[in-house]
Coordinates of C-alpha atoms in Angstrom, one line a residue:
Chain A
M1 CA 33.7 -2.4 -33.6
K2 CA 31.7 0.8 -32.7
V3 CA 28.8 0.2 -29.9
M4 CA 26.2 3.0 -29.1
I5 CA 24.2 2.7 -26.2
V6 CA 20.7 4.3 -26.0
D7 CA 19.4 4.5 -22.6
D8 CA 17.8 7.5 -20.5
D9 CA 19.1 6.1 -17.3
D10 CA 22.7 6.7 -16.5
G11 CA 23.2 4.0 -14.3
V12 CA 22.7 1.6 -17.3
R13 CA 24.9 3.8 -19.5
E14 CA 27.6 4.2 -17.0
T15 CA 27.5 0.4 -16.2
V16 CA 27.9 -0.6 -19.5
S17 CA 30.7 1.7 -20.4
I18 CA 32.4 0.1 -17.3
L19 CA 32.0 -3.3 -18.1
L20 CA 33.3 -2.7 -22.0
E21 CA 36.2 -0.5 -20.7
D22 CA 38.9 -3.5 -21.5
S23 CA 36.8 -4.7 -24.5
P24 CA 37.7 -4.0 -27.9
Y25 CA 34.6 -2.2 -28.5
N26 CA 34.4 1.7 -29.1
I27 CA 31.5 3.1 -26.8
T28 CA 29.6 5.7 -27.2
C29 CA 26.5 6.8 -24.9
V30 CA 23.3 9.1 -25.8
E31 CA 20.5 9.4 -24.0
S32 CA 17.6 9.4 -26.2
G33 CA 16.3 8.2 -29.4
E34 CA 16.6 11.5 -31.2
E35 CA 20.3 11.6 -30.2
C36 CA 20.8 7.9 -31.2
L37 CA 19.2 9.5 -34.8
D38 CA 21.4 12.2 -34.9
L39 CA 24.5 10.1 -34.5
L40 CA 23.2 7.8 -37.5
K41 CA 22.7 10.7 -39.7
K42 CA 26.5 11.6 -38.9
G43 CA 27.5 8.2 -40.0
F44 CA 27.5 6.1 -37.3
R45 CA 27.6 2.5 -38.1
G46 CA 27.9 -0.6 -35.7
I47 CA 26.1 -2.2 -32.8
I48 CA 23.0 -0.2 -31.1
L49 CA 22.2 -1.2 -27.4
M50 CA 18.8 0.2 -27.5
D51 CA 16.5 0.6 -24.2
I52 CA 12.8 0.3 -24.9
M53 CA 11.2 2.3 -22.2
M54 CA 12.6 6.1 -22.9
P55 CA 10.5 9.1 -22.5
D56 CA 9.3 10.9 -26.1
L57 CA 10.8 8.7 -28.3
D58 CA 10.7 5.2 -27.3
G59 CA 12.9 2.3 -28.2
W60 CA 10.6 0.6 -30.8
D61 CA 9.4 4.5 -32.1
T62 CA 13.4 5.0 -32.8
V63 CA 13.6 1.8 -34.6
T64 CA 10.8 2.8 -37.0
R65 CA 12.3 6.0 -37.6
M66 CA 15.8 4.3 -38.4
K67 CA 13.8 1.9 -40.6
Q68 CA 12.0 5.0 -42.4
L69 CA 15.0 6.9 -42.8
G70 CA 17.1 3.9 -44.2
L71 CA 19.6 3.9 -41.2
L72 CA 19.2 0.2 -40.5
E73 CA 21.9 -0.7 -43.1
G74 CA 25.0 -1.6 -41.6
N75 CA 23.8 -1.3 -38.2
I76 CA 22.7 -4.3 -35.7
I77 CA 20.1 -3.5 -33.1
C78 CA 20.3 -5.3 -29.6
M79 CA 17.2 -4.3 -27.4
F80 CA 17.5 -3.9 -23.8
T81 CA 14.2 -5.3 -22.4
A82 CA 12.8 -4.9 -18.8
S83 CA 10.0 -7.1 -19.7
M84 CA 10.3 -10.5 -21.0
H85 CA 7.5 -10.4 -23.5
P86 CA 7.8 -8.1 -26.7
G87 CA 4.4 -6.3 -26.8
E88 CA 2.5 -5.4 -30.3
K89 CA 4.8 -2.8 -31.3
G90 CA 8.0 -5.3 -30.7
K91 CA 6.2 -8.2 -32.6
V92 CA 5.9 -5.9 -35.7
L93 CA 9.4 -4.9 -35.6
A94 CA 10.9 -8.3 -34.8
D95 CA 12.6 -8.5 -38.2
S96 CA 14.6 -5.5 -37.6
I97 CA 16.1 -6.7 -34.2
I98 CA 18.8 -9.4 -34.1
E99 CA 19.1 -9.6 -30.1
Y100 CA 17.5 -9.0 -27.0
I101 CA 19.2 -8.6 -23.4
T102 CA 17.2 -8.9 -20.4
K103 CA 17.7 -6.3 -17.8
P104 CA 19.4 -7.0 -15.3
F105 CA 22.2 -8.9 -17.0
S106 CA 25.6 -9.9 -16.1
E107 CA 28.7 -9.1 -17.8
E108 CA 29.4 -12.4 -19.5
E109 CA 25.5 -12.2 -20.7
L110 CA 26.4 -8.7 -22.3
L111 CA 29.6 -9.7 -23.7
N112 CA 28.0 -13.0 -25.2
K113 CA 25.4 -11.1 -26.9
L114 CA 27.7 -8.4 -28.2
K115 CA 30.0 -11.2 -29.4
H116 CA 27.1 -12.7 -31.5
C117 CA 26.3 -9.1 -32.7
S118 CA 29.7 -8.1 -33.8
D119 CA 30.2 -11.7 -35.7
L120 CA 26.9 -11.0 -37.5
L121 CA 27.9 -7.7 -38.4
G122 CA 31.5 -8.8 -39.4
A123 CA 29.7 -11.4 -41.6
R124 CA 27.6 -8.9 -43.4
S125 CA 30.2 -6.5 -44.1
P126 CA 33.5 -8.3 -45.0
Chain B
M1 CA -32.9 -16.8 7.5
S2 CA -32.5 -13.0 7.0
G3 CA -34.0 -11.7 3.6
D4 CA -30.5 -10.5 2.3
L5 CA -29.1 -13.9 2.5
N6 CA -32.0 -15.2 1.0
L7 CA -31.5 -13.0 -1.9
F8 CA -27.9 -13.8 -2.4
F9 CA -28.7 -17.4 -2.0
L10 CA -30.9 -17.1 -4.8
A11 CA -28.3 -15.0 -6.9
M12 CA -25.8 -18.0 -6.1
M13 CA -28.4 -20.3 -7.5
D14 CA -28.2 -18.8 -10.5
R15 CA -24.7 -18.6 -10.5
L16 CA -24.2 -22.4 -9.7
S17 CA -26.6 -23.3 -12.5
L18 CA -24.4 -20.9 -14.6
L19 CA -21.3 -22.8 -13.6
S20 CA -22.8 -26.3 -14.4
S21 CA -24.1 -25.4 -17.7
N22 CA -20.7 -23.7 -18.8
T23 CA -22.0 -20.8 -20.0
L24 CA -20.2 -18.4 -17.4
E25 CA -18.7 -15.5 -18.9
L26 CA -18.5 -13.3 -16.2
P27 CA -16.4 -13.3 -14.1
S28 CA -13.9 -15.5 -15.7
N29 CA -12.0 -16.0 -12.5
A30 CA -13.4 -18.6 -10.3
D31 CA -11.6 -17.4 -7.4
T32 CA -13.2 -14.2 -7.8
F33 CA -16.7 -16.2 -7.4
N34 CA -15.4 -18.0 -4.3
V35 CA -14.3 -14.4 -2.5
I36 CA -17.9 -13.2 -2.9
Y37 CA -19.4 -16.5 -2.4
N38 CA -17.6 -16.4 0.8
K39 CA -18.2 -13.0 1.9
F40 CA -22.0 -12.7 1.4
T41 CA -23.2 -15.9 2.4
D42 CA -22.3 -18.7 4.9
I43 CA -24.5 -21.4 2.9
T44 CA -22.4 -23.9 1.5
Q45 CA -23.0 -25.7 -1.9
E46 CA -24.2 -28.9 -0.1
E47 CA -27.0 -26.8 1.3
I48 CA -27.8 -25.4 -1.9
L49 CA -28.2 -28.9 -3.2
A50 CA -30.3 -29.9 -0.4
K51 CA -32.5 -27.2 -1.0
L52 CA -32.8 -28.1 -4.7
R53 CA -33.8 -31.3 -3.6
H54 CA -36.7 -29.9 -1.3
Q55 CA -38.1 -28.2 -4.5
K56 CA -38.5 -31.7 -6.0
I57 CA -40.2 -33.2 -3.1
V58 CA -42.9 -30.3 -3.3
L59 CA -43.3 -30.7 -6.6
M60 CA -44.0 -34.4 -6.4
L61 CA -46.4 -33.6 -3.5
V62 CA -48.1 -30.9 -6.0
M63 CA -48.3 -33.7 -8.5
I64 CA -50.3 -36.0 -6.2
F65 CA -52.1 -33.2 -4.3
Y66 CA -53.4 -31.8 -7.4
P67 CA -55.7 -34.5 -8.9
V68 CA -56.5 -35.6 -5.3
W69 CA -58.0 -31.8 -4.5
W70 CA -60.1 -32.0 -7.9
L71 CA -61.6 -35.4 -7.1
L72 CA -62.6 -34.0 -3.7
F73 CA -63.7 -30.8 -5.0
H74 CA -65.5 -33.0 -7.6
Y75 CA -67.3 -34.9 -4.7
L76 CA -67.9 -32.1 -2.3
V77 CA -69.2 -29.6 -4.8
P78 CA -70.2 -31.1 -8.0
Q79 CA -72.1 -28.2 -9.6
A80 CA -68.7 -26.2 -9.5
V81 CA -66.9 -28.4 -11.8
D82 CA -66.7 -28.5 -15.5
P83 CA -65.7 -31.3 -17.6
I84 CA -63.1 -29.3 -19.0
F85 CA -60.9 -29.5 -15.7
L86 CA -60.2 -33.4 -17.0
R87 CA -58.7 -32.1 -20.2
V88 CA -56.5 -29.0 -18.3
G89 CA -55.8 -31.4 -15.4
I90 CA -54.1 -34.0 -17.8
M91 CA -52.3 -31.5 -19.7
A92 CA -51.1 -30.0 -16.5
L93 CA -49.7 -33.1 -15.3
I94 CA -47.9 -33.7 -18.4
F95 CA -46.6 -30.4 -18.6
I96 CA -45.3 -30.5 -15.0
G97 CA -44.1 -34.0 -15.6
I98 CA -41.9 -32.5 -18.6
A99 CA -40.7 -29.6 -16.4
Y100 CA -40.0 -32.1 -13.6
I101 CA -37.6 -34.1 -15.9
F102 CA -36.0 -31.4 -17.4
N103 CA -35.3 -29.6 -13.9
S104 CA -33.9 -32.8 -12.5
K105 CA -32.2 -34.7 -15.3
L106 CA -31.2 -32.6 -18.0
N107 CA -30.4 -28.9 -17.7
R108 CA -31.7 -26.6 -14.7
Q109 CA -31.6 -23.7 -16.8
I110 CA -33.4 -24.8 -19.7
G111 CA -36.0 -26.1 -17.3
E112 CA -36.4 -23.0 -15.7
Y113 CA -37.0 -21.2 -19.0
F114 CA -39.5 -24.0 -20.0
I115 CA -41.7 -23.5 -17.1
Y116 CA -41.3 -19.6 -17.4
S117 CA -42.8 -19.7 -20.8
I118 CA -45.4 -22.5 -20.6
L119 CA -46.1 -20.0 -17.2
C120 CA -46.8 -17.2 -19.5
L121 CA -48.6 -18.8 -22.1
I122 CA -50.9 -20.2 -19.5
T123 CA -51.4 -16.9 -17.8
I124 CA -52.4 -15.0 -20.9
H125 CA -54.6 -17.7 -21.8
A126 CA -56.2 -17.9 -18.6
F127 CA -56.9 -14.0 -18.2
V128 CA -58.2 -14.0 -21.9
Y129 CA -60.5 -16.9 -20.6
V130 CA -61.6 -15.1 -17.7
I131 CA -62.7 -12.0 -20.0
I132 CA -64.9 -14.3 -22.3
N133 CA -66.1 -16.6 -19.8
P134 CA -67.6 -15.4 -16.9
A135 CA -67.7 -19.1 -15.4
L136 CA -64.1 -18.9 -14.9
V137 CA -63.8 -22.7 -14.8
E138 CA -61.1 -23.4 -16.9
A139 CA -59.4 -20.0 -16.1
R140 CA -59.2 -20.9 -12.4
I141 CA -57.7 -24.2 -13.4
Q142 CA -55.1 -22.7 -15.5
L143 CA -54.4 -20.1 -12.7
D144 CA -54.1 -23.1 -10.5
L145 CA -51.5 -24.7 -12.7
T146 CA -49.1 -21.7 -12.8
I147 CA -49.5 -21.6 -9.0
Y148 CA -48.4 -24.9 -8.6
A149 CA -45.7 -24.8 -11.1
T150 CA -44.3 -21.9 -9.5
A151 CA -43.3 -24.1 -6.7
L152 CA -40.6 -25.4 -9.1
L153 CA -38.9 -21.8 -8.7
L154 CA -38.8 -21.8 -5.1
V155 CA -35.9 -22.5 -3.2
S156 CA -35.9 -21.8 0.5
R157 CA -37.4 -23.7 3.2
W158 CA -39.4 -20.7 4.4
Q159 CA -40.5 -20.0 0.9
L160 CA -41.8 -23.5 0.2
L161 CA -43.6 -23.4 3.8
I162 CA -45.5 -20.0 3.1
Y163 CA -46.2 -21.5 -0.3
L164 CA -47.8 -24.5 0.9
A165 CA -49.5 -22.7 3.8
L166 CA -51.1 -20.1 1.1
V167 CA -52.1 -22.8 -1.2
I168 CA -54.1 -24.7 1.6
V169 CA -55.6 -21.5 3.0
I170 CA -56.8 -20.6 -0.6
N171 CA -58.2 -24.0 -1.3
V172 CA -59.7 -24.6 1.8
S173 CA -61.5 -21.1 1.5
A174 CA -62.6 -21.8 -1.9
L175 CA -64.0 -25.0 -1.0
T176 CA -65.8 -23.3 2.2
F177 CA -67.1 -20.7 0.1
M178 CA -68.4 -22.8 -2.4
K179 CA -70.1 -25.1 0.0
M180 CA -71.9 -22.2 1.5
S181 CA -72.8 -21.0 -2.0
V182 CA -71.4 -17.5 -1.4
P183 CA -72.2 -15.2 -4.5
N184 CA -69.3 -14.3 -6.5
A185 CA -67.2 -17.1 -4.7
Q186 CA -65.1 -18.3 -7.8
I187 CA -64.4 -14.2 -8.3
V188 CA -62.9 -13.6 -5.0
I189 CA -60.6 -17.0 -5.1
F190 CA -59.9 -15.8 -8.4
F191 CA -58.5 -12.5 -7.4
A192 CA -56.9 -14.1 -4.0
Q193 CA -54.9 -16.6 -6.4
T194 CA -53.8 -13.9 -8.9
T195 CA -52.6 -11.8 -6.2
F196 CA -50.6 -14.6 -4.4
F197 CA -49.4 -15.4 -8.1
S198 CA -48.2 -12.2 -8.8
M199 CA -46.3 -12.0 -5.5
L200 CA -44.4 -14.9 -6.2
W201 CA -43.5 -13.5 -9.7
F202 CA -41.8 -10.7 -8.1
A203 CA -39.4 -13.1 -7.2
R204 CA -38.1 -13.2 -10.5
P205 CA -37.0 -9.6 -11.0
I206 CA -35.7 -9.4 -7.4
R207 CA -33.8 -12.2 -8.2
I208 CA -32.4 -10.9 -11.6
W209 CA -31.8 -7.8 -9.5
S210 CA -29.8 -9.5 -6.9
Y211 CA -27.9 -11.4 -9.7
L212 CA -26.9 -8.3 -11.3
A213 CA -25.4 -6.6 -8.4
L214 CA -23.7 -9.7 -7.6
Q215 CA -22.1 -9.7 -11.2
S216 CA -21.3 -6.0 -10.9
R217 CA -19.5 -6.7 -7.6
S218 CA -17.5 -9.4 -9.0
Q219 CA -16.7 -7.5 -11.9
K220 CA -15.3 -4.7 -9.5
I221 CA -13.2 -7.3 -7.7
Q222 CA -11.9 -8.7 -10.9
E223 CA -10.9 -5.1 -11.8
M224 CA -9.4 -4.7 -8.5
Y225 CA -7.4 -7.7 -9.1
E226 CA -6.3 -6.4 -12.4
Q227 CA -5.3 -3.2 -11.0
Q228 CA -3.2 -5.1 -8.4
N229 CA -1.6 -7.2 -11.4
L230 CA -0.8 -4.2 -13.4
M231 CA 0.9 -2.6 -10.0
I232 CA 3.0 -5.8 -9.5
N233 CA 4.0 -5.5 -13.1
K234 CA 4.9 -2.0 -13.2
L235 CA 7.1 -2.3 -9.9
S236 CA 8.9 -5.3 -11.1
H237 CA 9.5 -3.5 -14.3
D238 CA 10.8 -0.4 -12.9
L239 CA 13.0 -2.4 -10.4
R240 CA 14.8 -4.2 -13.2
T241 CA 16.7 -0.8 -14.4
P242 CA 18.2 0.3 -11.0
L243 CA 19.0 -3.6 -10.8
V244 CA 21.5 -3.4 -13.6
P245 CA 24.4 -1.9 -11.8
M246 CA 24.1 -3.7 -8.9
V247 CA 24.2 -7.2 -10.8
A248 CA 26.8 -6.1 -13.0
L249 CA 29.1 -4.3 -11.1
L250 CA 29.2 -6.2 -7.9
P251 CA 31.2 -9.2 -9.4
K252 CA 33.7 -6.6 -10.9
I253 CA 34.1 -4.8 -7.3
E254 CA 34.4 -8.5 -6.0
E255 CA 37.2 -9.1 -8.4
R256 CA 39.1 -6.0 -7.4
T257 CA 38.5 -6.7 -3.9
T258 CA 41.5 -8.3 -1.6
D259 CA 40.5 -8.1 1.7
D260 CA 38.9 -10.6 3.1
K261 CA 36.4 -8.9 5.4
N262 CA 35.2 -6.7 2.4
R263 CA 34.9 -9.8 -0.1
Y264 CA 32.7 -11.3 2.8
M265 CA 30.3 -8.2 2.8
L266 CA 30.1 -8.1 -0.6
A267 CA 29.3 -11.9 -0.9
I268 CA 26.4 -11.1 1.3
V269 CA 25.2 -8.2 -0.8
G270 CA 25.7 -10.2 -4.0
Q271 CA 23.6 -13.0 -2.6
N272 CA 20.8 -10.5 -1.7
V273 CA 20.8 -8.7 -4.8
Q274 CA 20.6 -11.9 -6.7
Y275 CA 17.6 -12.9 -4.3
M276 CA 16.0 -9.5 -5.6
K277 CA 16.7 -10.2 -9.1
N278 CA 14.9 -13.6 -8.7
L279 CA 12.1 -12.2 -7.0
V280 CA 11.7 -9.6 -9.5
E281 CA 11.7 -11.7 -12.4
K282 CA 9.4 -14.3 -10.7
A283 CA 7.0 -11.9 -9.6
M284 CA 6.9 -10.6 -13.6
A285 CA 6.4 -14.0 -14.9
Y286 CA 3.6 -14.7 -12.4
S287 CA 1.8 -11.4 -13.0
F288 CA 2.2 -11.9 -16.8
L289 CA 0.8 -15.7 -16.3
T290 CA -2.1 -14.4 -14.6
S291 CA -2.9 -11.2 -16.6
G292 CA -4.8 -13.5 -18.8
E293 CA -3.0 -11.6 -21.8
W294 CA -1.1 -14.4 -23.4
K295 CA -2.1 -17.8 -25.4
L296 CA -0.3 -21.0 -25.3
N297 CA 1.6 -21.7 -28.5
Y298 CA 0.8 -25.5 -29.3
E299 CA 2.9 -27.6 -30.9
I300 CA 4.1 -31.3 -30.8
I301 CA 6.9 -31.8 -28.6
D302 CA 9.3 -35.1 -28.3
L303 CA 9.1 -34.9 -24.5
N304 CA 12.3 -37.4 -24.2
R305 CA 14.1 -35.1 -26.1
L306 CA 13.0 -32.0 -24.6
I307 CA 13.8 -33.3 -21.0
S308 CA 17.2 -34.2 -22.0
E309 CA 18.1 -30.9 -23.3
V310 CA 16.6 -29.1 -20.4
V311 CA 18.4 -31.5 -17.9
A312 CA 21.8 -30.9 -20.1
S313 CA 21.4 -27.0 -19.6
F314 CA 20.4 -27.1 -16.2
E315 CA 23.4 -29.4 -15.3
S316 CA 25.7 -27.1 -17.0
I317 CA 24.4 -24.1 -15.0
Q318 CA 24.5 -26.2 -11.6
G319 CA 27.8 -28.1 -12.3
H320 CA 27.8 -31.5 -11.6
R321 CA 26.8 -31.2 -8.0
L322 CA 23.9 -33.8 -8.4
R323 CA 23.3 -36.6 -10.5
F324 CA 20.2 -36.6 -12.8
Q325 CA 18.2 -40.0 -13.8
Q326 CA 15.7 -40.0 -16.8
V327 CA 13.1 -42.6 -17.0
I328 CA 11.7 -42.3 -20.5
R329 CA 8.9 -43.7 -22.3
P330 CA 8.7 -44.4 -26.2
Q331 CA 6.6 -42.2 -28.5
S332 CA 6.1 -39.6 -25.6
E333 CA 5.1 -36.8 -27.9
V334 CA 2.9 -34.3 -26.2
H335 CA 0.4 -31.5 -27.6
A336 CA 1.9 -28.3 -25.4
D337 CA 3.8 -24.9 -25.6
R338 CA 7.2 -25.7 -25.6
N339 CA 8.6 -22.7 -23.9
K340 CA 6.2 -23.0 -21.1
V341 CA 6.7 -26.6 -20.4
I342 CA 10.6 -25.6 -20.4
E343 CA 9.7 -23.0 -17.8
V344 CA 7.7 -25.7 -15.8
L345 CA 10.8 -28.3 -16.0
Y346 CA 13.3 -25.6 -14.8
N347 CA 11.3 -24.6 -11.8
L348 CA 11.0 -27.9 -11.0
L349 CA 14.4 -29.0 -11.4
S350 CA 15.4 -25.9 -9.6
N351 CA 13.2 -26.9 -6.8
A352 CA 14.4 -30.5 -6.8
A353 CA 18.1 -29.4 -6.7
R354 CA 17.7 -27.2 -3.8
H355 CA 16.4 -29.9 -1.8
T356 CA 18.6 -32.4 -2.8
P357 CA 21.9 -32.9 -0.8
E358 CA 25.3 -33.1 -2.6
G359 CA 25.5 -36.4 -4.7
G360 CA 22.0 -36.9 -4.4
I361 CA 19.7 -38.0 -7.5
I362 CA 17.2 -36.3 -9.3
C363 CA 15.0 -38.2 -11.2
I364 CA 12.7 -37.2 -14.2
E365 CA 10.3 -39.6 -15.5
V366 CA 8.0 -39.9 -18.3
G367 CA 5.1 -42.2 -17.0
P368 CA 2.6 -43.7 -19.0
E369 CA -1.1 -42.7 -18.4
P370 CA -3.2 -44.6 -21.0
E371 CA -6.4 -43.3 -19.7
N372 CA -7.5 -39.8 -21.0
D373 CA -4.7 -39.7 -23.5
L374 CA -2.2 -38.0 -20.8
V375 CA 1.2 -38.4 -20.0
I376 CA 2.5 -37.9 -16.7
I377 CA 5.8 -36.2 -15.9
S378 CA 7.6 -36.6 -12.6
V379 CA 10.4 -34.8 -10.9
T380 CA 11.6 -36.5 -7.9
D381 CA 14.1 -35.3 -5.5
S382 CA 16.1 -37.2 -2.9
G383 CA 15.6 -34.4 -0.3
K384 CA 14.1 -34.8 3.0
G385 CA 10.3 -34.8 1.8
M386 CA 7.4 -33.0 2.7
T387 CA 4.7 -33.1 5.3
Q388 CA 1.1 -33.4 4.2
E389 CA 0.7 -29.9 5.5
Q390 CA 3.5 -28.5 3.9
I391 CA 2.3 -30.1 0.5
G392 CA -1.5 -28.4 1.3
H393 CA 0.6 -25.0 1.3
A394 CA 2.9 -25.7 -1.6
F395 CA 1.1 -23.9 -4.4
E396 CA 0.6 -20.9 -2.2
L397 CA 2.4 -17.5 -3.4
F398 CA 5.6 -16.8 -1.3
Y399 CA 5.3 -20.0 0.2
K400 CA 8.5 -21.7 1.3
A401 CA 8.5 -25.3 2.8
D402 CA 11.8 -24.7 4.7
K403 CA 11.1 -21.4 6.7
A404 CA 13.9 -22.2 9.1
R405 CA 16.5 -21.8 6.7
G406 CA 15.3 -18.4 5.8
D407 CA 17.2 -19.2 2.4
H408 CA 17.5 -16.9 -0.4
S409 CA 17.4 -19.3 -3.1
S410 CA 13.8 -19.4 -3.5
V411 CA 11.3 -16.6 -3.7
G412 CA 8.1 -19.0 -3.3
L413 CA 6.8 -18.6 -6.6
G414 CA 8.1 -21.4 -8.7
L415 CA 5.5 -23.9 -8.0
P416 CA 2.4 -21.2 -8.4
I417 CA 4.1 -20.4 -12.0
C418 CA 4.1 -23.8 -12.6
K419 CA 0.4 -24.4 -11.6
E420 CA -0.6 -21.5 -13.8
I421 CA 1.1 -23.0 -16.8
V422 CA -0.2 -26.5 -16.3
A423 CA -3.5 -25.1 -15.7
K424 CA -3.6 -22.9 -18.9
H425 CA -3.1 -26.2 -20.7
G426 CA -6.0 -27.6 -18.9
H427 CA -4.1 -30.2 -16.8
Q428 CA -2.9 -30.8 -13.3
I429 CA 0.2 -30.6 -11.1
W430 CA 0.5 -32.1 -7.6
I431 CA 2.8 -33.2 -5.1
E432 CA 3.5 -36.6 -3.7
S433 CA 5.7 -37.4 -0.8
K434 CA 6.2 -40.7 1.2
G435 CA 7.5 -38.9 4.4
L436 CA 10.4 -37.9 5.8
N437 CA 13.6 -38.4 4.3
Q438 CA 12.0 -40.2 1.2
G439 CA 12.3 -37.4 -1.3
T440 CA 9.5 -35.5 -2.8
T441 CA 7.8 -35.8 -6.1
V442 CA 6.0 -33.2 -8.2
R443 CA 3.9 -34.5 -10.9
F444 CA 2.1 -32.9 -14.1
A445 CA 0.3 -34.3 -16.8
L446 CA 0.2 -33.1 -20.6
K447 CA -1.9 -34.4 -23.4
I448 CA -0.8 -37.0 -25.7
A449 CA 0.0 -35.7 -29.3
H450 CA -2.2 -37.8 -31.9
H451 CA -0.3 -37.7 -35.3
S452 CA -2.9 -36.4 -37.3
K453 CA -2.2 -33.0 -39.3
Q454 CA -5.4 -31.4 -38.1
E455 CA -4.0 -31.3 -34.4
A456 CA -0.7 -29.9 -35.6
D457 CA -2.2 -27.2 -37.7
Q458 CA -4.2 -26.2 -34.4

């Protein structure tokens, strides 16, 4: 199962990579929404762990673009949120988001959420 | 009493009447009002009420004094009194009577506006009368009325004393001039009264001005408060990202460490990171709750079920270190925001668990409160209890009852968070403790849900 981490903070990217080192997940890290879209255009399909607060294209905007470009299919999006309350943008896109992980998180939380996402993805495309 | 204080006092009167009439729009935060109130005046609410009572006494004196004065006038200078006075005099008594009832029994504001509109009508009428009727008798009477009615608008003791002194001086001089048959005496008196009367009317613009000044001040304080809230929000938001590696990787490092000393040091760091995480989370939750940018999602909740669920999930996190006892009440369905009630229960259970020794009991009771359609939910621990002083401070930000422990298990925001949530529902939360080693009970109220479709839709 492929996992893409979209976060501008390298601390977060490294941490998630380390936590998932011994897991069956195949990890790719990108620093921005644009890079994420590029990878998706190249055919990436899997779980996307997306940060919300990013410069230029933020998490919500990236999801909106994915929707417009028809890249949502075959992917599951899990948002990294620092706030417990999704703003207006978040409410509009709530249908496209499967999971939320609140920063900071423990290893257990991350694995549980990923398990949930991969189960869903597995069920969708048998 | 200094003039400034007097102005603020007048403004305060406006504020208080607004508060009591429930039409208060700005500022929404009652604390802001208190801050300004304490900053600019040392007058207590009791004193303001005492001054309102002064007003009523003066009004009553005027009501007695007015007919007596005219009878005296009639007796001493019969040629100056027109029979018209009877008509106007009776009208005056009725009008002052209505104003008095409004002022004391109904709504101060309505009373005040009533007086102002009548005053305006009488004044205009009086001025027109002065122009067409050189005898001035009715105009005089009417101006008298406006002056006496103005007594209703006065508040401070000094204002009242000056007012009474001026009224006496004017009337005595009027009597004297007329007795002496001074030419044009009535015109002199008329102008004297008009001058005095317009002086009193100046009080209104000043009053409005000071009220507006106060309003802008409280608005500024409100803005400052919002800015501060924004900063807390931003700060806790930005602290979350650097916390990610610490929270997630520390346990990993601990796992890989075999050296006891290192493990011990890591445990200390871990505890502190956990504390920081709690602090950031609670500070953010609190600043969100006080931001006013949220609404309650009301629904009908089965309290017994909800509490069982919360206790079960809480127990699974805590381990079975403590015993939980649930006292239920049949049909305890309430009208409240589910997630927010869970937040309150979680906070109260965490507090109770922290203060209960191992093996102790935490009791959650849903108590009946037939009055006011309320249900009282109580969480009781078997800890060492709280003193009255500690209870008094318990809802303050960052207050920890057990300072000596310097513990990192609590950040001192749980109860303020609970208070905000319960207050948003329009109810109260309070603490009871019977004393040392008797445990502490925190109680809060929620509204019973009635099984009508209307309410469920709300």
